[in-house]
CSV table of C-alpha atoms and ligand atoms in Angstrom, one decimal:
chain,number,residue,atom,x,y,z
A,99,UNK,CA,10.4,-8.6,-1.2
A,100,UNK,CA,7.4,-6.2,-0.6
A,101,UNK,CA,7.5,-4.1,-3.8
A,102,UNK,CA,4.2,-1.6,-4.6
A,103,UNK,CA,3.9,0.0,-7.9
A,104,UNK,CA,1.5,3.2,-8.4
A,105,UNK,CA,-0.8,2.7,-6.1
A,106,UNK,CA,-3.9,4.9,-6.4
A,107,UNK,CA,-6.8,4.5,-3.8
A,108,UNK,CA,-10.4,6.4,-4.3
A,109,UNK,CA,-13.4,6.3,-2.1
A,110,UNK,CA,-17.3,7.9,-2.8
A,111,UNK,CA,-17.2,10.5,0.0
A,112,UNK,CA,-20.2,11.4,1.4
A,113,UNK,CA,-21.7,14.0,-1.5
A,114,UNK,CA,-21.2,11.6,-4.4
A,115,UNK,CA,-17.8,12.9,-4.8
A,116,UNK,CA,-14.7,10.5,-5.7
A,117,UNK,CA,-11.9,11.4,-3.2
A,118,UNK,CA,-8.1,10.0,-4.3
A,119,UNK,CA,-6.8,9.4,-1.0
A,120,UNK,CA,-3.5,7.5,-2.3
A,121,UNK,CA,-2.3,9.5,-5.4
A,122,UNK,CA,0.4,7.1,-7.4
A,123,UNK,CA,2.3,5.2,-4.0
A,124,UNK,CA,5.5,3.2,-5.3
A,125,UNK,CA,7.4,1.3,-2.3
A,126,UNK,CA,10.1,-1.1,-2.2
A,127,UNK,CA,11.0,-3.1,1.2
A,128,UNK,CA,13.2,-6.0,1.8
A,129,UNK,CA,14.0,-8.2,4.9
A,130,UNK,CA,15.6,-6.4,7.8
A,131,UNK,CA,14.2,-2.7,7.0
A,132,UNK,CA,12.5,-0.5,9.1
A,133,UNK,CA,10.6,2.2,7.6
A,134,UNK,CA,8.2,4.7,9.2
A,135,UNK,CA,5.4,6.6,7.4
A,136,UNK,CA,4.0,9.9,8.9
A,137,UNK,CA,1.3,12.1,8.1
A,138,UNK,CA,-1.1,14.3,9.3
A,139,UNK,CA,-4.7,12.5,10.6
A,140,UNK,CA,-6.6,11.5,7.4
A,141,UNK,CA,-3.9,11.3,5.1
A,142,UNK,CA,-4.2,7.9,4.4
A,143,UNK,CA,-1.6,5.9,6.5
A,144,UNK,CA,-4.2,3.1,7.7
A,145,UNK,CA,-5.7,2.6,4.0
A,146,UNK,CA,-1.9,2.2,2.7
A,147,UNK,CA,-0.8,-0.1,5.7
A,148,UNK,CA,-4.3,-1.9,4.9
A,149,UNK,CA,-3.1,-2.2,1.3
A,150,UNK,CA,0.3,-3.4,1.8
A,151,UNK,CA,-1.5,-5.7,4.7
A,152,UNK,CA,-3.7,-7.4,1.7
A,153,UNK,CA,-6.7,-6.1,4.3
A,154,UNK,CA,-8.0,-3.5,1.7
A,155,UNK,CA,-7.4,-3.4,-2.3
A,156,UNK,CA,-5.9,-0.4,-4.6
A,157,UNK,CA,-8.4,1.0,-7.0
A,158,UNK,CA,-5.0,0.5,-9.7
A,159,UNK,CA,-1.5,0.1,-9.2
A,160,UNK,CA,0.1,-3.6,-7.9
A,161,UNK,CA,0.9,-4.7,-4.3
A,162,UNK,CA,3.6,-7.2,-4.7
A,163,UNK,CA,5.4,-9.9,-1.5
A,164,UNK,CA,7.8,-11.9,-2.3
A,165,UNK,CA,6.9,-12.3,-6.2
A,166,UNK,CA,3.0,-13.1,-5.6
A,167,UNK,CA,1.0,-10.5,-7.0
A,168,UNK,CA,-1.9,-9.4,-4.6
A,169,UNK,CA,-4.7,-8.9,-7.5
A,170,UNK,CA,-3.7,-11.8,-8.7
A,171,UNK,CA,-4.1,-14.1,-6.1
A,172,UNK,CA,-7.4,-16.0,-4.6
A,173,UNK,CA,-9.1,-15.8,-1.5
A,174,UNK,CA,-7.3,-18.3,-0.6
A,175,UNK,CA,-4.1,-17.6,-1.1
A,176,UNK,CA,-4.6,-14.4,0.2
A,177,UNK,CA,-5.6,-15.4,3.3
A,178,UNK,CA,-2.7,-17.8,3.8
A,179,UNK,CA,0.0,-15.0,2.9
A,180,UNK,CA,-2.2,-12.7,5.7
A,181,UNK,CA,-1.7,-15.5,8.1
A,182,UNK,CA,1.7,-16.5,7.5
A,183,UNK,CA,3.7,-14.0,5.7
A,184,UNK,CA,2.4,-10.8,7.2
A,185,UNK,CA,1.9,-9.8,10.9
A,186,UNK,CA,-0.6,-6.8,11.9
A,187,UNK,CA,-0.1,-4.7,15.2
A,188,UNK,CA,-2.8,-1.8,16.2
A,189,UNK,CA,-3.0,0.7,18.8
A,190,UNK,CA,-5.6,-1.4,20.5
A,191,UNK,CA,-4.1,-4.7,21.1
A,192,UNK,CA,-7.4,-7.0,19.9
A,193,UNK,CA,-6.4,-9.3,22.4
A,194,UNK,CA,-9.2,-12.0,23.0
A,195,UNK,CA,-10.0,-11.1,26.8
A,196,UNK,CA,-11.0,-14.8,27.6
A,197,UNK,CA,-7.6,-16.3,26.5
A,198,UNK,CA,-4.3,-16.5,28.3
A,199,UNK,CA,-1.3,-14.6,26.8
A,200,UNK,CA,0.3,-17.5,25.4
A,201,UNK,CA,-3.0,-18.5,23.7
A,202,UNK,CA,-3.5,-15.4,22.1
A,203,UNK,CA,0.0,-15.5,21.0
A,204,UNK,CA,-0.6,-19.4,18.9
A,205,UNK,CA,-3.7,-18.0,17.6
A,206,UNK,CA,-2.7,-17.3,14.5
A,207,UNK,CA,-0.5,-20.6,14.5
A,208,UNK,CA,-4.0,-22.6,14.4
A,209,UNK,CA,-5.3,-20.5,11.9
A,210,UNK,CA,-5.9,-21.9,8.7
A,211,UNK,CA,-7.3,-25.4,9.8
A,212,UNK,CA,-3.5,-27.0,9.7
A,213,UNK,CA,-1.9,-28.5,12.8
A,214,UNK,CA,0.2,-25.9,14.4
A,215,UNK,CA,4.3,-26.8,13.2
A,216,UNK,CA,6.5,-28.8,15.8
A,217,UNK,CA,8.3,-25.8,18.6
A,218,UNK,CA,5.7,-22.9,17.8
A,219,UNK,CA,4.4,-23.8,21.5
A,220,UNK,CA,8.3,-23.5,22.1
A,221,UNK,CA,8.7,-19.7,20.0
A,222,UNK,CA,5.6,-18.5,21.7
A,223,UNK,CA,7.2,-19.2,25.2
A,224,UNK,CA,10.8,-17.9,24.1
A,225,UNK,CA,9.2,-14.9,22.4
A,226,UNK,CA,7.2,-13.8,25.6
A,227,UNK,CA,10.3,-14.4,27.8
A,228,UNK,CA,12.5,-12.1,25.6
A,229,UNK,CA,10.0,-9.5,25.8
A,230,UNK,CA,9.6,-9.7,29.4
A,231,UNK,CA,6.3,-11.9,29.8
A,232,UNK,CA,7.9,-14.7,31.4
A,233,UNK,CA,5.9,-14.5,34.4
A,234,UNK,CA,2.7,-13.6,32.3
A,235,UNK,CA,2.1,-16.0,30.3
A,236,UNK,CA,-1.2,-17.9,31.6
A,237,UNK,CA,-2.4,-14.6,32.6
A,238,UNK,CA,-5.3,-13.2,31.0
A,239,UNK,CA,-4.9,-9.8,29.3
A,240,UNK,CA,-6.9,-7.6,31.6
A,241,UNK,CA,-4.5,-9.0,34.8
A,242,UNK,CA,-1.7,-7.1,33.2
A,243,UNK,CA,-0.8,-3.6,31.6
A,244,UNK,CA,-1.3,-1.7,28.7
A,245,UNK,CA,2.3,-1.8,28.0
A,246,UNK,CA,2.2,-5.7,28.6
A,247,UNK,CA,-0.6,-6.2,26.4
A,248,UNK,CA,1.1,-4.7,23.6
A,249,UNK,CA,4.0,-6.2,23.7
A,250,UNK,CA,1.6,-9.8,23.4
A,251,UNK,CA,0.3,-8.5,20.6
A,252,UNK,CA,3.7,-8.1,19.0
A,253,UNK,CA,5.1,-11.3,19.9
A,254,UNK,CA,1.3,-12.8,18.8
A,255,UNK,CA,2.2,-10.7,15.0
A,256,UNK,CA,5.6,-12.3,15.1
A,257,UNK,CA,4.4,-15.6,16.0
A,258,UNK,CA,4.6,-17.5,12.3
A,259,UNK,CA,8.0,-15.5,11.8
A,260,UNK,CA,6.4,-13.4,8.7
A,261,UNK,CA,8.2,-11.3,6.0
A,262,UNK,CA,6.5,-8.6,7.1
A,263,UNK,CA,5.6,-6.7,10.0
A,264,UNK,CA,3.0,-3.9,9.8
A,265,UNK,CA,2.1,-1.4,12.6
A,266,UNK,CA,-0.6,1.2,12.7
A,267,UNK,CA,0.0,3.5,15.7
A,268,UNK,CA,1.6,0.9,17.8
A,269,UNK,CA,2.1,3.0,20.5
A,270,UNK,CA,-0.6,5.6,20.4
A,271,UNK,CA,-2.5,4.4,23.4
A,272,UNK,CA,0.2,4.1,25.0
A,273,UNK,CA,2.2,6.7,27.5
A,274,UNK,CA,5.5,8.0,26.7
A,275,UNK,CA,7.9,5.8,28.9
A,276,UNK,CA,6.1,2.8,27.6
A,277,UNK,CA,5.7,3.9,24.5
A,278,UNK,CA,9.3,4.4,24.1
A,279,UNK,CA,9.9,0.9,25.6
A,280,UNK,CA,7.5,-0.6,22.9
A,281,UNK,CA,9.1,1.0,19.7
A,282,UNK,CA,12.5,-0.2,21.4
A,283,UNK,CA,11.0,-3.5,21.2
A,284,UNK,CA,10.0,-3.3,17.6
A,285,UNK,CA,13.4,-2.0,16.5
A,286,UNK,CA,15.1,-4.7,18.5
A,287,UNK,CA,12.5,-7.9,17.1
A,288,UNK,CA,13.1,-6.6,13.7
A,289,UNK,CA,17.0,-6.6,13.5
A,290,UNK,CA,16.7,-10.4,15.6
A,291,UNK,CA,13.3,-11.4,13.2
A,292,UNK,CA,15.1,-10.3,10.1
A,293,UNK,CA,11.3,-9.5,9.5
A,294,UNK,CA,10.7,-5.6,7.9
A,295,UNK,CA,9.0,-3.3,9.7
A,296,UNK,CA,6.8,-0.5,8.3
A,297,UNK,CA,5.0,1.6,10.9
A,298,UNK,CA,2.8,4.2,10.5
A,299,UNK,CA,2.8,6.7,13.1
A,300,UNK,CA,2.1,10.6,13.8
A,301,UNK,CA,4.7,10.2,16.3
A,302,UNK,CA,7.8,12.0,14.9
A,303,UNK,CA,9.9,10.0,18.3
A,304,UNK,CA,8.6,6.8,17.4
A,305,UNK,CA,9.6,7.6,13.3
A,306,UNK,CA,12.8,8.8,13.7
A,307,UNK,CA,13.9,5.5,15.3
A,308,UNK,CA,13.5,4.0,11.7
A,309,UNK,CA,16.3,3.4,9.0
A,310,UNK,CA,14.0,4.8,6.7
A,311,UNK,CA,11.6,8.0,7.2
A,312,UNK,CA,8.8,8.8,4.7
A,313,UNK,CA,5.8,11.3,4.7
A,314,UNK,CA,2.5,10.6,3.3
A,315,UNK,CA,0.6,13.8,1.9
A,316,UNK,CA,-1.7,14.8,-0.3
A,317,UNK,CA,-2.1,11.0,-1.3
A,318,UNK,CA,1.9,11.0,-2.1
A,319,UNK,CA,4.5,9.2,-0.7
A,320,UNK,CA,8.2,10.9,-0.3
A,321,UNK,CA,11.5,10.2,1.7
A,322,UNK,CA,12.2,12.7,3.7
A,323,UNK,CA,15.3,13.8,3.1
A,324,UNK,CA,18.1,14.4,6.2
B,1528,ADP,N1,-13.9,2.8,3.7
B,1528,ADP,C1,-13.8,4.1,3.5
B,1528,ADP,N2,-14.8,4.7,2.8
B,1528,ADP,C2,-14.7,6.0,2.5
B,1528,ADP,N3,-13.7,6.8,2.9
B,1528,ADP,C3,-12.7,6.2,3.6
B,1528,ADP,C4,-12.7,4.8,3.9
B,1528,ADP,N4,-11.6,4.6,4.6
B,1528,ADP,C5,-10.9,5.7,4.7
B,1528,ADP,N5,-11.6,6.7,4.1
B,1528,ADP,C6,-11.1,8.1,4.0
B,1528,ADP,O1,-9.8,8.2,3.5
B,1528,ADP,C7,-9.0,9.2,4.2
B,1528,ADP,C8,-7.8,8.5,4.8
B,1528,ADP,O2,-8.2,7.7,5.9
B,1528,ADP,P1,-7.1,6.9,6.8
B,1528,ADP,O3,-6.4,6.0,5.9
B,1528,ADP,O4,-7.9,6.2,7.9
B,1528,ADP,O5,-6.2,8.0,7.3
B,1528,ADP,P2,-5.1,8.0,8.5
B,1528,ADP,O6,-4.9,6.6,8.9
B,1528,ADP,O7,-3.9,8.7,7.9
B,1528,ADP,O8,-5.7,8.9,9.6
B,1528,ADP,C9,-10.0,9.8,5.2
B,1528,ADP,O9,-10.5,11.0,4.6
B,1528,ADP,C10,-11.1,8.8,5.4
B,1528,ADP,O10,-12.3,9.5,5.7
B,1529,MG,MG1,-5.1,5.7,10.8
């Protein structure tokens, strides 16, 4: 399904110098997995994540989802497979503070000029009940918690059931009860959502809950090994 090939990523630093911040990445992912990528600060977790997200290109290599070849594709296209094939959660939650929960969450189902599809009013609702926002769901995002707020922000990722579910220090802002409550979430939406999961954490808790564990360093990516 999500298949990356040698993916190299360089940036001008600020002398002049070219900097190889992803040295040669190869990645294969299919429905149902859960992988977690670790690394030091720096090391080029949210530039990968950003690459496999179709947010950011590779300077070489190919970024592959379900056949379609990222470098490949047009604007267009891109933009539809961002909206409907992949779903993006931060540490901040990017909520928009003047919209209810449940609007938030069918954002990204009236994105793209189309009407939204028949029940996605329904699969918000049932999404935010399963993750414990029943009662929340016309409030705005600054009447509840952190916690809560994430969890929206999950539920708003998962809202056009994608292929692909990509998270970038999901829990960071987070404290550790909730946090723990949040990847729990995650683990449990992707095993239900059949989506895959690829989170990118320096939190070796949060990591170890995924099938698969992999370290980013030095621009490489390896499993770790038990
Ligand atoms: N747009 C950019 N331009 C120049 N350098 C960048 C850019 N984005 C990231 N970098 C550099 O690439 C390296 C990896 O950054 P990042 O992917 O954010 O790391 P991480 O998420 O692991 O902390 C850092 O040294 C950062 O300064
Ligand atoms: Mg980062």
């Amino acid at each position: 399904m999500l298949e990356l090939k040698d993916v190299c990523k360089e940036f001008a630093s600020s002398e002049g110098s070219v900097v190889k911040v992803l040295d040669g990445i190869s990645l294969k992912a299919s429905a149902g997995d859960s992988i977690s990528i670790v690394g030091p600060s720096g090391s080029g977790k949210s530039t990968l994540l950003n690459i496999i997200g179709a947010l950011d290109k590779p300077t070489s290599g190919s970024v592959k989802l379900d056949g379609t070849d990222f470098s490949k594709a047009g604007d267009k296209q891109l933009a539809q497979i961002r909206n409907r094939r992949i779903g993006f959660v931060f540490q901040m939650h990017h909520l928009l503070p003047q919209c209810s929960l449940i609007e938030n969450v069918l954002l990204p189902a009236l994105a793209g000029g189309g009407k939204p599809e028949g029940g996605v009013h329904d699969r918000a609702v049932e999404l935010l009940e399963k993750v414990g926002l029943k009662d929340k769901i016309n409030s705005l995002p600054r009447q509840v918690s952190a916690g809560q707020r994430q969890r929206a922000a999950i539920v708003r990722a998962l809202i056009n059931s994608p292929a692909l579910l990509l998270a970038d220090e999901p829990t960071g802002a987070l404290d550790a009860v909730i946090a723990r409550e949040t990847a729990k979430l995650l683990l449990e939406l992707n095993r239900t959502e059949r989506t895959a999961l690829v989170v990118v954490t320096h939190s070796q808790e949060l990591a170890g809950q995924m099938a698969r564990k992999m370290t980013l360093s030095s621009g490489k990516l390896k499993a770790d090994t038990e």
